[in-house]
Coordinates of C-alpha atoms and ligand atoms in Angstrom, one line a residue:
X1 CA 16.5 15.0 5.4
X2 CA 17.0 13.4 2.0
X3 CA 18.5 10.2 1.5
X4 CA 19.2 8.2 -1.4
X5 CA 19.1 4.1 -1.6
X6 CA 21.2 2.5 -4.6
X7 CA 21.4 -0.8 -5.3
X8 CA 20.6 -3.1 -8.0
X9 CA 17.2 -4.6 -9.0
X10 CA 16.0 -6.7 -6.0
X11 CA 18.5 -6.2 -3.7
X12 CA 15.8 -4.3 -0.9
X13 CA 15.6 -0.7 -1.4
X14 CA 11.7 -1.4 -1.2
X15 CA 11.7 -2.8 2.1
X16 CA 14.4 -0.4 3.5
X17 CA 12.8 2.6 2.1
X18 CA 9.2 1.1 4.4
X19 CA 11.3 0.8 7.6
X20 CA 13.1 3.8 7.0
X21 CA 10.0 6.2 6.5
X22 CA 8.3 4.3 9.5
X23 CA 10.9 5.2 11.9
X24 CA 11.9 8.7 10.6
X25 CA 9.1 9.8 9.1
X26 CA 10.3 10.4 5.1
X27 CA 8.0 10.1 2.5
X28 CA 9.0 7.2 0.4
X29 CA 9.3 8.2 -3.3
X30 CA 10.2 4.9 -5.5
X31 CA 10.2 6.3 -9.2
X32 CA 9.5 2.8 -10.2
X33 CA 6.3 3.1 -8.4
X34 CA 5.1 6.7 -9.9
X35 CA 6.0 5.0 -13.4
X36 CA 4.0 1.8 -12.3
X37 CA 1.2 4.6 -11.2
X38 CA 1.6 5.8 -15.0
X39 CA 1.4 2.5 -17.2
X40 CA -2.3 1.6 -15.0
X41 CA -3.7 4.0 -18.0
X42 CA -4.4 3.1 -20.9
X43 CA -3.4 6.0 -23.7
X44 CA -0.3 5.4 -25.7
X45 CA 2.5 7.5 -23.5
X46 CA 1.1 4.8 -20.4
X47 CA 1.9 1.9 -22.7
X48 CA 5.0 3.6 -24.1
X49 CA 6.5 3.3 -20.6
X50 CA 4.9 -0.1 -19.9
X51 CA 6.5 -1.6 -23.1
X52 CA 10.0 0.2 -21.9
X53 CA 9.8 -0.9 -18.3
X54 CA 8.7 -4.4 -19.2
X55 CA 12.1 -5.1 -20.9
X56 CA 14.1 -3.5 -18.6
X57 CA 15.3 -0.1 -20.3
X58 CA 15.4 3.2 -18.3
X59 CA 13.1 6.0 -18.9
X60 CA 13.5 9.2 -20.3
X61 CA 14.9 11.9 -18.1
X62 CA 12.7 14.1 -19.0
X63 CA 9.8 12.2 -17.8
X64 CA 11.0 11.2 -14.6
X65 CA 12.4 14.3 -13.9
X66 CA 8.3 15.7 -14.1
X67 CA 7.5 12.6 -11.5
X68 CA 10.3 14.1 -8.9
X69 CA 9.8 17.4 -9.6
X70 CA 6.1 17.3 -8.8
X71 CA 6.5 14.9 -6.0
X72 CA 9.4 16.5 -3.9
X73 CA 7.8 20.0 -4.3
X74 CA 6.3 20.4 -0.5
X75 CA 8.7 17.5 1.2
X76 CA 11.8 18.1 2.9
X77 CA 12.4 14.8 3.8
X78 CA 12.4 12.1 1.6
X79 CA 14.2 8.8 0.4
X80 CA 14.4 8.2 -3.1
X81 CA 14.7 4.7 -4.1
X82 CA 15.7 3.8 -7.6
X83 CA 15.9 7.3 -8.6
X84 CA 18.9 9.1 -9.8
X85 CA 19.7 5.9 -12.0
X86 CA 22.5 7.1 -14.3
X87 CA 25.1 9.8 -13.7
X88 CA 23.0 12.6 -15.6
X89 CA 19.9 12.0 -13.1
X90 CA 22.7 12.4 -10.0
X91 CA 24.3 15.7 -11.9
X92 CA 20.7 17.3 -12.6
X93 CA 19.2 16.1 -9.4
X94 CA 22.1 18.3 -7.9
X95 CA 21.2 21.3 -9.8
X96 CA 17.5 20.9 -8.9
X97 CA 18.2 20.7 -5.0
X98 CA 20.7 23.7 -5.0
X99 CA 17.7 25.3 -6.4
X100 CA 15.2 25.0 -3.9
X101 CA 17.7 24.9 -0.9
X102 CA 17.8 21.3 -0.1
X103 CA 20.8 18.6 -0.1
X104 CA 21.2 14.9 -0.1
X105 CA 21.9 14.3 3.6
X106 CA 23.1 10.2 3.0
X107 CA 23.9 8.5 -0.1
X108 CA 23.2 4.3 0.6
X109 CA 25.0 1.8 -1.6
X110 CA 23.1 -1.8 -0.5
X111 CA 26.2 -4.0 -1.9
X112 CA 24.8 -7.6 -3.2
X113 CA 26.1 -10.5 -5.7
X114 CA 24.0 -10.7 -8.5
X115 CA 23.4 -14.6 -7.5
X116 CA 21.8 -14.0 -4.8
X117 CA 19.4 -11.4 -6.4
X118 CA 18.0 -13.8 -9.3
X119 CA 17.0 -15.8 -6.3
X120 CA 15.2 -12.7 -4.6
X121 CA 13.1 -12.2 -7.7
X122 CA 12.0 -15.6 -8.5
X123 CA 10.4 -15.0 -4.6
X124 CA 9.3 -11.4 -4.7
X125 CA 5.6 -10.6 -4.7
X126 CA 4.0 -7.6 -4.5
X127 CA 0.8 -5.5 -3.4
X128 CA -0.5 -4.2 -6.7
X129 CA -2.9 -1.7 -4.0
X130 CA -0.4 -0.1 -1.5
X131 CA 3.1 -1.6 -3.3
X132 CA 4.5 -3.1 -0.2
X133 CA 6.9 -6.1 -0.9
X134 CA 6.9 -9.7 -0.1
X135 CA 9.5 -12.5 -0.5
X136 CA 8.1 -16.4 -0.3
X137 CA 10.2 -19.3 -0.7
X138 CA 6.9 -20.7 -1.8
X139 CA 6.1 -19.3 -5.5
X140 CA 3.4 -21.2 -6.7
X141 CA 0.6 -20.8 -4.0
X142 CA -1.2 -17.3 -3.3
X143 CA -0.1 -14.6 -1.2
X144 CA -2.2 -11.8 0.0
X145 CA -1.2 -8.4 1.4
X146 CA -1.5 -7.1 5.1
X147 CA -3.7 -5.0 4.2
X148 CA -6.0 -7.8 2.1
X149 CA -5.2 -7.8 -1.5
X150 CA -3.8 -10.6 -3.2
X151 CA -0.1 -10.3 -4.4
X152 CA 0.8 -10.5 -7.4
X153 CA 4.4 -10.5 -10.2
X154 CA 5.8 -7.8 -11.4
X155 CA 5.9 -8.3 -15.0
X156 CA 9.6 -7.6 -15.1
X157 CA 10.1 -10.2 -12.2
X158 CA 11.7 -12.9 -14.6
X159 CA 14.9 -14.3 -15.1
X160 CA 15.0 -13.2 -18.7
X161 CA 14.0 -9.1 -17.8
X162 CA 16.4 -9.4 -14.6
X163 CA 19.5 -10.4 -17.0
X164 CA 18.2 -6.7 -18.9
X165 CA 17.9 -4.9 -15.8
X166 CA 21.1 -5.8 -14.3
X167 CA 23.2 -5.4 -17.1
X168 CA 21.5 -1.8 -17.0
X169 CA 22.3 -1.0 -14.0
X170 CA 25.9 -2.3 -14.0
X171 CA 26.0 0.3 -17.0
X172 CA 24.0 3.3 -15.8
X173 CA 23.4 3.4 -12.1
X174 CA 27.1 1.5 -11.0
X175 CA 29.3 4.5 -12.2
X176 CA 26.8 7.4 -9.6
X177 CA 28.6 5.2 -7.2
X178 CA 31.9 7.0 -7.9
X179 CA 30.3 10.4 -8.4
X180 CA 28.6 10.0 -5.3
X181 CA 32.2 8.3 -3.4
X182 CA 33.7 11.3 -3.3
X183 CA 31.1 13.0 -1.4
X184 CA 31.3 12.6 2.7
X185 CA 28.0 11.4 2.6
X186 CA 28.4 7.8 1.1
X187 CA 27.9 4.4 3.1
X188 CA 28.4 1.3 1.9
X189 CA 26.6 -1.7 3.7
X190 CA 26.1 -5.6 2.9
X191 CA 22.4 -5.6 1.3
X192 CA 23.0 -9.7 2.2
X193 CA 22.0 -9.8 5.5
X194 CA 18.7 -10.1 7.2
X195 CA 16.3 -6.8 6.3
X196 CA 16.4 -6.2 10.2
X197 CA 20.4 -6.4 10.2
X198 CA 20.5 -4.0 6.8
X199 CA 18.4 -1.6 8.6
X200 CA 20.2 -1.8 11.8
X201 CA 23.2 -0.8 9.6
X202 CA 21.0 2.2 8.2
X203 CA 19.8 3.8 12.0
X204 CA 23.5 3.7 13.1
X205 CA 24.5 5.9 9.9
X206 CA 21.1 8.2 10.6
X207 CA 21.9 8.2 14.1
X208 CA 25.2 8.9 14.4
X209 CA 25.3 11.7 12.7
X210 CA 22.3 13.6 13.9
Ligands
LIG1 P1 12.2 -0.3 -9.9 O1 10.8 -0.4 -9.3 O2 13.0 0.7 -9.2 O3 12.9 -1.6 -10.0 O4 12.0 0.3 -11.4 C1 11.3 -0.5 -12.4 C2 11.5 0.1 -13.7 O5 11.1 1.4 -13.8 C3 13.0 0.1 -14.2 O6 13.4 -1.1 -14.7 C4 13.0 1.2 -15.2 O7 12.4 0.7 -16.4 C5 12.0 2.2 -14.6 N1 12.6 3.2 -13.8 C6 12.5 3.3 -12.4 N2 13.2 4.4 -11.9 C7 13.8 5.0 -13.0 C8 14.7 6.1 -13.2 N3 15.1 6.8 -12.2 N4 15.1 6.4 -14.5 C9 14.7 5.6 -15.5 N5 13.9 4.6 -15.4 C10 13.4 4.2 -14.2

């Protein structure tokens, strides 16, 4: 089973891609996370793509084409979060599945003002160890992980970066959501509700049609 989460910076596909592998079993490939992997080098590609992702910008196809590629090799079922991200990703991403016999089995569109987002990522935190994904009303204290290390920012977590980030994604990633429309596998659902409510929304879709 593939499925693919879009949605615009902040809105959960983090935490929806944790409860969906939990419960089904998918192995959880964020491409923001393999790129996150990369920049922890230090040669000048790693701080090529650190420079890029702090101000927003999208990667090179190329490049995260390699990271999928390698990655969905010996997996069948996966959710991709924050990959494809503009409408050449979805076509090619096509192409590559045909290839190896595989399909996108649900396409989910988490629908969210952007309002309410600029909130989210003034309070998200995250593991920089295992990447799991924290929101605290409470910003200036410490947080620590479940499993022990402390949280931290991601560096593109500001106001200033989000502004970049949305404005990128209302320009790339918004228009997949017509390519992918007129496919009978696309589900909208309101990313404003509670995470346990979005992913009640999520089973019902998995459910119902297996
Ligand atoms: P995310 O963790 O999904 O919010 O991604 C963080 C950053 O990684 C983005 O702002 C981009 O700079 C980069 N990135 C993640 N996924 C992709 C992708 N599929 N294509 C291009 N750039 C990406």
């Amino acid at each position: 089973m593939n499925i693919i989460l879009i949605a615009p910076p902040a809105a959960g596909k983090g935490t929806q891609s944790e409860l969906i592998c939990k419960k089904y079993n998918t192995k959880h490939i964020s491409t923001g996370d393999l790129l996150r992997e990369v920049t922890k080098k230090d040669d000048a590609f790693s701080k090529e793509i650190r420079q890029l992702m702090e101000k927003g910008l999208l990667i090179s196809d190329d490049i995260i084409f390699k990271l999928i590629k390698d990655t969905i090799k010996d997996s069948k079922n996966n959710i991709f979060d924050g990959f494809p991200r503009n409408i050449e990703q979805a076509i090619k991403f096509d192409e590559i599945l045909k290839e190896i016999n595989q399909k996108i089995d649900y396409v989910i569109y988490l629908r969210i003002d952007k309002d309410i987002l600029q909130k989210r990522i003034m309070g998200r935190f995250v593991c920089p160890t295992c990447n799991k994904v924290y929101n605290f009303d409470d910003i200036d204290n410490e947080h620590y992980c479940e499993c022990g290390e402390k949280l931290i920012k991601r560096k593109d977590d500001t106001i200033e970066v989000f502004e970049n980030r949305y404005q990128v994604y209302i320009e790339n990633t918004k228009p997949i959501i017509d390519y992918y429309k007129k496919q009978n596998n696309f589900y909208e659902l309101d990313a404003t509700l509670s995470k346990e409510d979005v992913f009640k929304q999520i089973e019902e879709i998995i459910n119902d049609n297996n």
